[in-house]
C-alpha cells in the first residue's frame, strides 16, 4: 500500500497555517501527483463521494482544482458518462460500497476511464485492498493507490469540523444507545486522527475526566464521552505512529478533548462580534449572504450571492470586531475614501450617511475603484441591517440581562421583572434568556422555578423541551448538589446570586456587551502554562493518572512553559481580530489580505482543542485571540460549528426522535 509521506508540518521554507496545509495537500500531493508521463497536458475527471466533496469544497476553490488539470467533477454514486480517453482521480472514503463502484468503473473490456489514481480519505482495511488487487484487469489500470489521511473539513484557517451534525442527539440524548454512540465516536476519532496524520503532528492527548466519583452513582455514557473519544483517537494515532512514514515518534503538540458540558452558555448567548451577528441575525445559509445591488439600468435591484470568507479583506479585518467597532471602522473607511476622491464627494450628501444608491453612483463615477467600493457597499449594507435588527428588537437590553445573569449581577427577580415589562421581546430571545438562566441555576429545575418562568414567558412545549434538555448537557456532578455551579469554577462565596463566570483580571472590556468569554479561553491558557489540573484533565500519553509532565523532558518543558521546537518551526499570520495597522481608508484593507499570507511570526507548538457537541464562533474567535497572545497556533475542532438557532434546534431534537432538523424552527 503506497501512503503519502510528504512531511507538511515542519519542512520547507514557506510556513503555512492549518487550512493552507490542507489545501496544498489536496491540490499538490493528490491532484498534481496524477500528472505523470505524457498526461501532463491532459485533462482529468475528479470523482468524489458526498463526504470528500465537502472536504474539497471547504479547502479549495473550483478555480484551484481546474488549474491542476481537472475538467470535470463527478459524484461516484451517480451514473456517469464513459470517458475512456481520460484519466480519473478518485478521492473517496475507503468504504466497501465505494470500492465496489470503483471496481465496476474500471473492470472489464470497456472501463469508464483510461487510468485511475485512487486516493482514500482515511486508512483503508487490508481486506478492501485485497479485494481491489484480486481483479487483474483493474490492477493494471491503477496509476496510484494511496491513503491521503485527510477526512476533516477545514472551515477556518484555525478551525475544522468532523461533520457529525447529530452528535447531541446520538451521544447526549435521553436514551442510552451505546452501540450507536460508539459508532459515532469512532467516526469522529478517525477524522480527528487524520488531522494529525495530515500535519505530521503527534499530540499529547488530554481529556475531560468523568465527574461521577460517587460510588453510589453509576457512570453514564454521557459522562464518558471525552474519555471514550480520547481512547479512540489514541488508538488511531498509535497505528499512524507505527505505519505512517515521517510520523513523529514523540509529542509535537497538545490536544485537549472536551464536550459541550464544560460550557452550556457559549452556544446560546448573543456574541456581539460582526461575524457572529451576521450568522445569528441575518438567516444566512452557511457563509452565503444575499446582497441587493442597484440595477445599472434603473430597474428593480438585483440579488447577488456573496460569500463572507477570507478572500474578502474587509471581512478578514472586521469579522472578530465588536459590531459597534466594525460599524465605526466602516464609517471611517467610507469617510476617508470620500475625502480622497473628488468624484466620490460629488455623490455624497454633505457629510451625511451614504446610502447604497450613493455607493452605486460612486462605482459609476470611479470605475477604477469599483471592486473596493462594492466590497465597502456590501459591508455597509450588512452592518446597517444588523444595527437595525438590534434597535428594533431591543437586543441591547436582552444582551445586558444575559451577561448580568452569567456574571451573577442578575438573578430570578431581574429575569421575572424583564419578562413582565418587556412583553414585546421575541419568543427566541425569551427562550435564550431562560436557557442561560437554567445553565447558571441548574438546581432551579428541582424546585419548579424554571417551569414557572417558562409559563411566564409563554413558551411553547417545543421551546420548553430545549430548556429541559439543558440538563442532559450538565456534567454529572452538577446534578448531585443543589449548590454546585456549572463548569466546576470557583467564585466569590459572598455573592448572593449564582454566577457562571467571573471578570478576568487584567482584561479590559472595550465595548459594551463584550464582557462574556467562553470557558475554553481559561482552559487553553491553563494548558499552555502547564497549569491544567491533571485530575480533571488526565493525559493519555502516560499510564499514571496523576501525570502532568513529570516523566519526560518533552512533558517537563510543557509544564514549565518552555516551548520545544522539533516539528514546530512554523509561522502564522498575526491575528486579525485586533485593530488593523494600515487600513484606514476604503481601499487599502487589501493590506490585511497581504498580511494574512506574508506577515508571519514564529510560533511555538500547536494546541488543538476539540469540543464534542458543537463549537461556537466565540470559541473560534478566542482561538485566534490566544494564538496571538500565547504565540502558539490554536486550532479549534468540533463535531460541528453551530450558531445559536442551529444549536437550539439540535437541543430540541435530543428528545424528539420522530422529528428531523427540517421539522423544527427557532
XYZ file of C-alpha atoms in Angstrom:
666
model
C 0.000 0.000 0.000
C 1.516 3.303 -1.042
C 0.923 6.017 1.522
C 1.538 9.746 1.140
C 4.706 10.562 3.015
C 5.428 14.247 2.484
C 6.188 15.986 5.759
C 3.935 19.022 5.570
C 4.138 20.243 9.145
C 7.714 21.254 9.697
C 9.708 21.241 6.484
C 10.109 23.744 3.697
C 10.874 27.431 3.671
C 7.310 28.722 3.495
C 5.306 28.368 6.682
C 1.583 27.873 6.350
C -1.443 27.766 8.581
C -3.674 24.779 9.187
C -6.092 25.320 6.282
C -3.326 26.226 3.810
C -1.577 22.920 4.543
C -4.840 21.052 3.979
C -5.397 22.878 0.683
C -1.862 22.249 -0.556
C -2.047 18.552 0.201
C -5.242 18.173 -1.814
C -4.026 20.240 -4.760
C -0.388 19.237 -4.986
C 0.054 15.935 -3.178
C -3.115 14.491 -4.689
C -4.227 16.249 -7.900
C -0.800 17.297 -9.167
C 0.740 13.894 -8.440
C -1.613 12.401 -11.044
C 0.224 14.375 -13.747
C 2.598 11.658 -14.897
C 4.462 10.958 -18.120
C 2.646 12.069 -21.251
C -0.517 13.011 -19.329
C 0.821 16.335 -18.049
C -1.180 18.355 -20.544
C -4.325 16.213 -20.500
C -7.492 16.972 -18.537
C -8.761 14.603 -15.877
C -12.028 13.689 -14.168
C -12.251 14.069 -10.374
C -14.650 11.595 -8.734
C -15.720 12.045 -5.116
C -18.364 10.907 -2.648
C -20.621 13.124 -0.509
C -18.017 13.407 2.277
C -14.910 14.051 0.184
C -16.666 16.642 -1.990
C -17.322 18.656 1.192
C -13.700 18.210 2.296
C -12.551 19.561 -1.059
C -15.040 22.448 -1.156
C -14.009 23.719 2.306
C -10.304 23.716 1.424
C -10.190 24.617 -2.296
C -11.951 26.714 -4.887
C -13.100 25.315 -8.236
C -10.502 27.516 -9.965
C -7.743 25.819 -7.927
C -8.968 22.383 -8.986
C -9.238 23.388 -12.646
C -5.702 24.772 -12.555
C -4.466 21.303 -11.592
C -5.930 19.810 -14.769
C -9.414 18.751 -13.640
C -12.080 19.498 -16.245
C -14.989 17.569 -14.726
C -16.097 16.761 -11.149
C -18.374 13.738 -10.719
C -20.308 12.007 -7.913
C -19.237 8.374 -7.542
C -22.801 7.355 -6.640
C -24.351 8.779 -9.803
C -24.422 7.258 -13.262
C -21.548 8.699 -15.307
C -20.720 9.009 -18.977
C -17.812 6.795 -20.166
C -14.681 8.839 -20.952
C -12.211 6.111 -21.996
C -9.628 8.588 -23.310
C -9.345 10.425 -19.966
C -7.678 9.571 -16.674
C -9.716 9.713 -13.451
C -8.742 10.774 -9.932
C -10.825 9.088 -7.238
C -10.879 10.882 -3.875
C -13.161 8.664 -1.795
C -13.795 7.206 1.634
C -12.485 3.633 1.975
C -15.923 2.006 2.221
C -16.947 -1.282 0.666
C -19.671 0.460 -1.349
C -17.172 2.910 -2.875
C -14.688 0.122 -3.688
C -17.388 -1.932 -5.422
C -18.382 1.058 -7.584
C -14.737 1.830 -8.396
C -14.080 -1.758 -9.491
C -17.233 -1.688 -11.617
C -15.994 1.532 -13.283
C -12.568 0.173 -14.169
C -13.166 -3.577 -14.759
C -13.782 -5.466 -17.996
C -13.031 -4.627 -21.595
C -14.696 -1.206 -21.561
C -13.671 0.740 -18.435
C -15.134 4.207 -17.948
C -11.662 5.798 -17.833
C -8.200 5.114 -19.227
C -6.355 5.125 -15.882
C -7.387 5.593 -12.250
C -5.488 7.395 -9.498
C -7.146 6.397 -6.214
C -6.771 8.405 -3.006
C -8.535 7.381 0.211
C -9.552 9.998 2.771
C -8.736 7.726 5.747
C -6.999 4.363 6.365
C -8.247 1.506 4.192
C -8.516 -2.050 5.537
C -6.351 -4.871 4.205
C -9.485 -6.752 3.180
C -10.550 -3.943 0.840
C -7.049 -3.635 -0.619
C -7.029 -7.377 -1.275
C -10.446 -7.030 -2.910
C -9.011 -4.445 -5.322
C -5.899 -6.492 -6.089
C -7.903 -9.619 -6.942
C -9.104 -8.078 -10.207
C -6.132 -8.156 -12.596
C -7.791 -6.046 -15.285
C -8.369 -3.235 -12.771
C -4.926 -3.505 -11.208
C -3.167 -2.736 -14.491
C -5.255 0.444 -14.850
C -4.446 1.871 -11.417
C -1.885 4.679 -11.535
C -1.854 5.255 -7.769
C -3.452 3.715 -4.680
C -2.811 5.850 -1.622
C -4.159 6.969 1.734
C -4.388 10.749 1.915
C -5.471 10.620 5.582
C -7.452 13.834 5.214
C -11.047 13.408 6.353
C -11.805 16.641 8.158
C -13.465 19.861 7.000
C -11.227 22.944 7.220
C -13.825 25.645 7.979
C -11.263 28.286 9.002
C -7.527 28.947 8.948
C -7.615 27.655 12.533
C -10.740 25.532 12.639
C -12.128 22.207 11.438
C -15.233 20.093 11.934
C -15.797 16.349 11.634
C -19.326 16.944 10.294
C -21.173 14.860 12.881
C -24.310 17.008 12.937
C -26.433 14.701 15.129
C -23.960 14.345 17.981
C -26.192 15.943 20.629
C -28.982 13.530 19.765
C -26.775 10.429 19.405
C -24.423 10.978 22.368
C -26.242 13.221 24.863
C -29.841 12.147 24.223
C -32.174 10.866 26.909
C -31.873 7.245 25.822
C -28.717 5.248 26.418
C -27.817 3.898 22.978
C -24.193 2.899 23.497
C -23.769 0.993 20.220
C -24.916 3.965 18.144
C -22.873 6.290 20.341
C -19.715 4.212 19.990
C -20.092 4.168 16.199
C -20.455 7.966 16.189
C -17.345 8.377 18.371
C -15.314 6.019 16.186
C -16.086 8.024 13.034
C -15.207 11.212 14.900
C -11.938 9.729 16.202
C -10.882 8.556 12.731
C -11.447 12.035 11.314
C -9.676 13.794 14.195
C -6.678 11.470 13.803
C -6.392 12.341 10.098
C -5.750 15.963 11.154
C -2.558 14.837 12.890
C -1.604 12.422 10.116
C -2.053 15.225 7.590
C 0.020 17.739 9.562
C 2.568 15.131 10.728
C 1.900 16.038 14.352
C 1.846 13.659 17.332
C -0.110 15.167 20.237
C -0.144 14.637 23.954
C -3.842 13.820 24.423
C -5.681 15.413 27.368
C -9.400 14.991 28.018
C -12.144 15.977 30.460
C -12.411 13.205 33.012
C -15.765 11.775 34.118
C -17.019 13.718 37.133
C -19.108 10.999 38.745
C -16.843 9.827 41.566
C -19.674 8.942 43.937
C -19.586 5.109 44.333
C -23.383 5.032 44.692
C -23.856 6.676 41.286
C -23.455 4.754 38.063
C -21.315 6.479 35.447
C -23.376 7.140 32.324
C -22.347 7.019 28.673
C -22.579 10.832 28.597
C -20.047 11.132 31.439
C -17.520 9.087 29.469
C -17.774 10.806 26.066
C -14.395 12.650 26.215
C -12.723 9.583 27.781
C -14.008 7.248 25.077
C -13.125 9.673 22.286
C -9.616 10.220 23.658
C -9.046 6.456 23.758
C -10.313 6.027 20.184
C -8.143 8.901 18.898
C -5.152 7.444 20.731
C -5.655 4.040 19.069
C -5.690 5.703 15.628
C -2.558 7.705 16.454
C -0.701 4.566 17.572
C -1.390 2.999 14.165
C -0.090 6.094 12.400
C 2.966 6.103 14.654
C 3.746 2.506 13.623
C 2.824 2.659 9.939
C 2.976 6.190 8.551
C 6.316 7.374 7.125
C 7.741 10.531 8.729
C 5.162 10.477 11.526
C 6.775 11.871 14.729
C 7.705 9.368 17.435
C 7.495 11.892 20.289
C 4.939 14.560 21.168
C 4.997 17.671 18.966
C 1.762 19.396 20.043
C -1.112 19.219 22.523
C -4.710 18.047 22.073
C -7.439 18.784 24.614
C -10.712 16.865 24.163
C -13.798 18.440 25.765
C -17.553 18.215 25.379
C -20.415 20.678 25.494
C -20.936 20.100 29.236
C -17.961 22.347 30.047
C -19.811 25.407 28.728
C -23.538 25.338 28.037
C -23.778 29.127 27.759
C -21.434 29.897 24.839
C -23.728 28.300 22.191
C -26.770 30.292 23.374
C -25.675 33.766 24.484
C -25.535 36.580 21.930
C -21.958 37.044 20.719
C -21.572 40.679 19.646
C -18.850 40.349 17.027
C -19.502 41.143 13.360
C -19.081 37.504 12.252
C -21.375 36.090 14.943
C -24.047 38.771 14.455
C -24.145 38.064 10.702
C -24.790 34.366 11.236
C -27.084 34.815 14.243
C -29.361 37.580 12.944
C -29.326 37.502 9.134
C -30.575 33.964 8.356
C -27.519 33.254 6.252
C -27.066 29.909 4.550
C -23.579 28.909 5.623
C -21.295 31.810 4.659
C -23.587 32.975 1.850
C -25.170 36.411 2.139
C -27.753 37.650 -0.388
C -26.827 41.215 -1.297
C -29.172 43.533 -3.189
C -27.339 45.513 -5.872
C -28.817 48.501 -7.684
C -29.680 47.745 -11.300
C -27.477 49.742 -13.696
C -30.459 50.371 -15.970
C -32.528 51.730 -13.094
C -34.840 48.735 -12.756
C -35.508 46.509 -9.756
C -32.469 45.760 -7.525
C -30.609 42.570 -8.447
C -29.916 39.881 -5.849
C -26.335 38.691 -5.698
C -24.936 35.821 -3.614
C -21.761 36.826 -1.764
C -19.509 34.552 0.296
C -18.199 36.097 3.525
C -14.816 34.389 3.610
C -11.096 35.036 3.992
C -10.607 36.232 0.399
C -12.540 39.398 1.330
C -10.016 41.712 3.093
C -12.695 43.797 4.826
C -14.359 40.660 6.205
C -10.978 39.329 7.339
C -10.293 42.594 9.135
C -13.680 43.099 10.810
C -15.117 39.638 11.466
C -13.856 39.392 15.073
C -14.502 43.061 15.884
C -17.427 44.091 18.088
C -20.360 45.128 15.868
C -20.150 48.710 17.192
C -16.415 48.813 16.427
C -16.993 47.310 12.961
C -19.638 49.951 12.215
C -17.293 52.760 13.314
C -14.453 51.404 11.174
C -16.682 51.072 8.104
C -17.837 54.669 8.549
C -14.186 55.791 8.850
C -13.259 53.883 5.688
C -16.056 55.479 3.724
C -15.321 58.960 5.085
C -11.640 58.657 4.205
C -12.435 57.317 0.766
C -14.819 60.189 0.027
C -12.347 62.805 1.308
C -9.623 61.476 -1.015
C -11.737 61.271 -4.169
C -13.427 64.300 -5.697
C -15.782 62.199 -7.808
C -16.928 60.442 -4.645
C -17.555 63.802 -2.956
C -19.946 64.748 -5.742
C -22.064 61.696 -4.922
C -22.028 62.203 -1.152
C -24.606 64.231 0.704
C -22.778 66.946 2.664
C -21.077 64.566 5.076
C -24.256 62.631 5.864
C -24.689 58.893 5.870
C -24.168 57.302 2.468
C -26.941 55.140 1.092
C -26.479 52.087 -1.122
C -27.656 54.233 -4.070
C -24.894 56.777 -3.282
C -22.340 53.981 -3.355
C -23.624 52.757 -6.698
C -23.194 56.277 -8.104
C -19.607 56.216 -6.882
C -18.968 52.969 -8.750
C -20.143 54.653 -11.965
C -18.054 57.773 -11.274
C -14.931 55.844 -10.216
C -14.807 52.638 -12.274
C -11.164 52.055 -11.308
C -12.281 51.598 -7.690
C -15.407 49.567 -8.431
C -14.212 46.420 -6.635
C -13.228 48.305 -3.467
C -16.449 50.329 -3.426
C -18.581 47.223 -3.997
C -16.906 45.488 -1.032
C -17.470 48.540 1.137
C -21.048 48.768 -0.108
C -21.593 45.128 0.858
C -20.349 45.569 4.419
C -22.074 48.909 4.942
C -25.304 47.170 3.901
C -24.698 44.220 6.249
C -23.740 46.367 9.250
C -26.767 48.597 8.614
C -29.131 45.605 8.629
C -27.606 44.201 11.824
C -27.821 47.538 13.663
C -31.439 47.942 12.537
C -32.332 44.498 13.938
C -30.538 45.317 17.210
C -32.545 48.546 17.562
C -35.924 47.166 16.553
C -35.721 44.003 18.660
C -34.385 45.693 21.802
C -31.379 43.379 21.661
C -29.129 45.585 23.807
C -31.436 45.170 26.809
C -31.598 41.408 26.191
C -27.802 41.268 25.915
C -27.306 43.204 29.146
C -29.556 40.816 31.068
C -27.841 37.785 29.502
C -24.421 38.962 30.661
C -25.678 40.019 34.081
C -27.185 36.549 34.607
C -23.897 34.900 33.605
C -21.752 37.109 35.878
C -24.114 36.903 38.861
C -25.251 40.538 38.658
C -28.862 39.495 37.983
C -30.994 36.571 39.069
C -34.573 35.321 39.296
C -36.043 38.662 40.382
C -34.484 40.599 37.492
C -35.500 37.953 34.965
C -39.129 37.941 36.189
C -39.264 41.739 36.023
C -37.838 41.728 32.476
C -40.352 39.114 31.256
C -43.260 41.088 32.746
C -42.189 44.508 31.459
C -40.730 43.561 28.050
C -43.656 41.681 26.563
C -42.635 42.596 23.012
C -39.326 40.713 23.237
C -39.231 37.922 20.656
C -40.001 34.334 21.603
C -36.482 33.266 20.618
C -34.808 35.853 22.868
C -37.020 34.878 25.820
C -36.071 31.248 25.206
C -32.361 32.066 25.127
C -32.632 34.055 28.376
C -34.311 31.118 30.087
C -31.729 28.662 28.753
C -28.927 30.829 30.141
C -30.767 31.060 33.472
C -31.116 27.255 33.515
C -27.401 26.779 32.776
C -26.407 29.149 35.584
C -29.002 27.778 38.056
C -29.444 24.031 37.369
C -30.834 23.484 40.876
C -33.909 25.583 39.929
C -35.179 22.636 37.867
C -35.820 20.731 41.091
C -37.921 23.386 42.847
C -40.069 24.098 39.796
C -38.910 27.693 39.423
C -37.778 27.259 35.830
C -41.166 25.791 34.886
C -42.922 28.836 36.367
C -40.594 31.179 34.480
C -41.325 29.373 31.204
C -45.053 29.776 31.864
C -44.498 33.488 32.490
C -42.577 33.762 29.185
C -45.417 31.857 27.441
C -43.027 29.414 25.832
C -44.381 26.641 23.643
C -43.872 22.998 24.644
C -41.295 22.785 21.870
C -39.281 25.620 23.434
C -39.706 24.160 26.912
C -38.095 20.948 25.682
C -34.992 22.917 24.709
C -34.739 24.337 28.245
C -35.344 20.953 29.905
C -32.763 19.318 27.639
C -30.089 21.651 29.040
C -29.995 19.142 31.910
C -28.693 16.479 29.530
C -25.597 18.623 28.942
C -24.779 19.036 32.635
C -21.668 17.351 33.976
C -22.863 14.540 36.247
C -21.512 16.127 39.414
C -23.574 19.258 38.775
C -26.821 17.372 39.259
C -25.885 15.938 42.635
C -25.547 19.127 44.652
C -28.047 21.946 44.586
C -25.287 24.389 45.485
C -22.994 23.358 42.650
C -22.022 25.731 39.889
C -21.853 24.635 36.257
C -18.400 24.230 34.730
C -16.738 23.473 38.102
C -15.449 27.039 38.589
C -14.885 28.708 41.986
C -16.436 32.086 42.644
C -16.893 34.576 45.448
C -18.946 32.776 48.123
C -20.385 36.076 49.337
C -22.217 36.723 46.074
C -25.969 36.478 46.500
C -26.675 35.171 43.022
C -25.196 32.244 41.141
C -22.540 33.091 38.585
C -21.089 31.041 35.739
C -18.232 33.494 35.071
C -16.110 35.954 36.949
C -14.484 39.033 35.433
C -10.962 38.254 34.277
C -8.096 40.143 35.897
C -6.293 42.478 33.536
C -8.891 42.130 30.758
C -10.176 45.476 29.510
C -13.712 45.462 28.156
C -13.526 47.987 25.319
C -17.127 47.698 24.145
C -20.461 47.270 25.873
C -21.685 43.653 25.983
C -18.235 42.177 25.268
C -17.710 41.038 28.860
C -18.605 37.389 28.222
C -15.891 34.886 27.332
C -16.090 31.134 26.600
C -14.654 28.719 29.173
C -12.107 27.361 26.682
C -10.264 30.684 26.951
C -9.307 29.797 30.536
C -8.662 26.146 29.756
C -6.316 26.850 26.830
C -4.338 29.379 28.854
C -4.008 26.879 31.698
C -2.927 24.168 29.260
C -0.316 26.440 27.689
C 1.120 27.313 31.120
C 1.106 23.678 32.276
C -1.493 24.535 34.942
C -4.437 22.444 33.729
C -5.398 20.128 36.638
C -4.322 16.569 35.791
C -7.100 15.012 37.890
C -9.797 16.814 35.920
C -7.941 16.594 32.589
C -5.744 13.468 32.547
C -3.309 12.626 29.759
C -3.492 9.509 27.564
C 0.251 9.509 26.925
C 1.268 8.352 30.394
C -0.158 5.437 32.425
C -0.012 7.372 35.691
C -3.380 9.020 36.483
C -1.603 11.957 38.165
C 0.829 12.512 35.307
C 1.386 16.050 34.181
C 4.793 16.342 32.652
C 6.977 14.642 35.277
C 8.301 11.673 33.335
C 9.784 13.116 30.168
C 11.769 16.189 29.070
C 9.066 16.930 26.498
C 6.310 16.987 29.132
C 8.518 18.862 31.575
C 9.085 21.579 29.014
C 5.327 21.892 28.553
C 4.844 22.168 32.312
C 7.421 24.940 32.696
C 6.149 26.860 29.714
C 9.264 26.267 27.591
C 8.192 25.528 24.051
C 10.422 22.985 22.289
C 10.939 23.443 18.562
C 11.128 19.980 16.928
C 8.396 19.638 14.264
C 7.190 23.089 15.282
C 9.241 25.503 13.201
C 6.139 27.051 11.777
C 4.782 30.522 11.472
C 1.372 32.057 11.415
C -0.085 35.382 10.430
C -0.736 37.951 13.103
C -4.328 37.594 14.284
C -6.746 39.938 12.550
C -9.308 40.113 15.351
C -7.434 43.126 16.763
C -7.389 46.578 15.150
C -5.601 46.572 11.776
C -2.426 48.508 11.228
C -2.613 50.317 7.915
C -6.203 50.028 6.826
C -7.829 53.385 7.396
C -9.433 54.081 4.050
C -11.848 52.482 1.640
C -9.442 50.510 -0.459
C -6.243 49.754 1.490
C -7.591 46.875 3.529
C -6.129 44.586 0.907
C -3.048 45.063 3.100
C -4.857 42.866 5.607
C -5.088 40.170 2.945
C -1.357 40.514 2.249
C -0.562 40.281 5.946
C -2.724 37.143 6.115
C -0.202 35.303 3.967
C 3.077 37.197 4.345
C 3.228 38.744 7.822
C 4.459 35.813 9.874
C 5.642 35.457 13.421
C 7.464 32.470 14.846
C 5.054 30.249 16.746
C 5.554 27.528 19.318
C 3.858 24.137 19.403
C 0.287 23.958 18.180
C -2.575 23.443 20.624
C -5.657 21.612 19.341
C -8.951 21.838 21.229
C -11.774 19.516 20.207
C -15.330 20.026 21.519
C -17.857 17.198 21.163
C -21.343 18.624 20.647
C -20.695 21.708 18.520
C -18.347 24.703 18.727
C -19.291 28.375 18.575
C -17.997 31.451 16.781
C -16.988 32.962 20.117
C -14.773 29.919 20.732
C -13.236 30.205 17.263
C -12.587 33.906 17.901
C -10.871 33.069 21.195
C -8.537 30.643 19.398
C -7.423 33.449 17.057
C -7.013 35.801 20.014
C -4.976 33.340 22.086
C -2.749 32.403 19.138
C -1.508 35.984 19.136
C -1.299 36.195 22.929
C 0.417 32.845 23.553
C 2.425 32.749 20.313
C 1.116 29.253 19.646
C -1.256 28.345 16.824
C -4.526 27.312 18.495
C -6.685 25.104 16.261
C -10.323 24.524 17.210
C -12.047 21.316 16.169
C -15.593 20.156 16.786
C -18.301 17.828 15.578
C -19.945 20.928 14.016
C -19.898 24.728 14.113
C -23.272 25.914 15.382
C -24.899 29.314 15.522
C -27.493 29.718 18.325
C -30.591 28.917 16.202
C -28.986 25.672 14.950
C -27.826 24.668 18.421
C -31.262 25.241 19.960
C -32.894 23.196 17.189
C -30.483 20.348 17.926
C -31.294 20.589 21.637
C -34.977 20.125 20.848
C -34.144 17.046 18.750
C -32.434 15.333 21.686
C -35.807 14.112 22.958
C -37.786 14.227 19.713
C -36.667 11.103 17.885
C -39.553 11.145 15.432
C -38.627 14.617 14.125
C -35.881 15.808 11.800
C -33.848 19.022 11.693
C -36.140 20.365 8.992
C -39.207 19.936 11.216
C -38.060 22.366 13.881
C -37.628 26.103 13.523
C -36.350 28.630 16.005
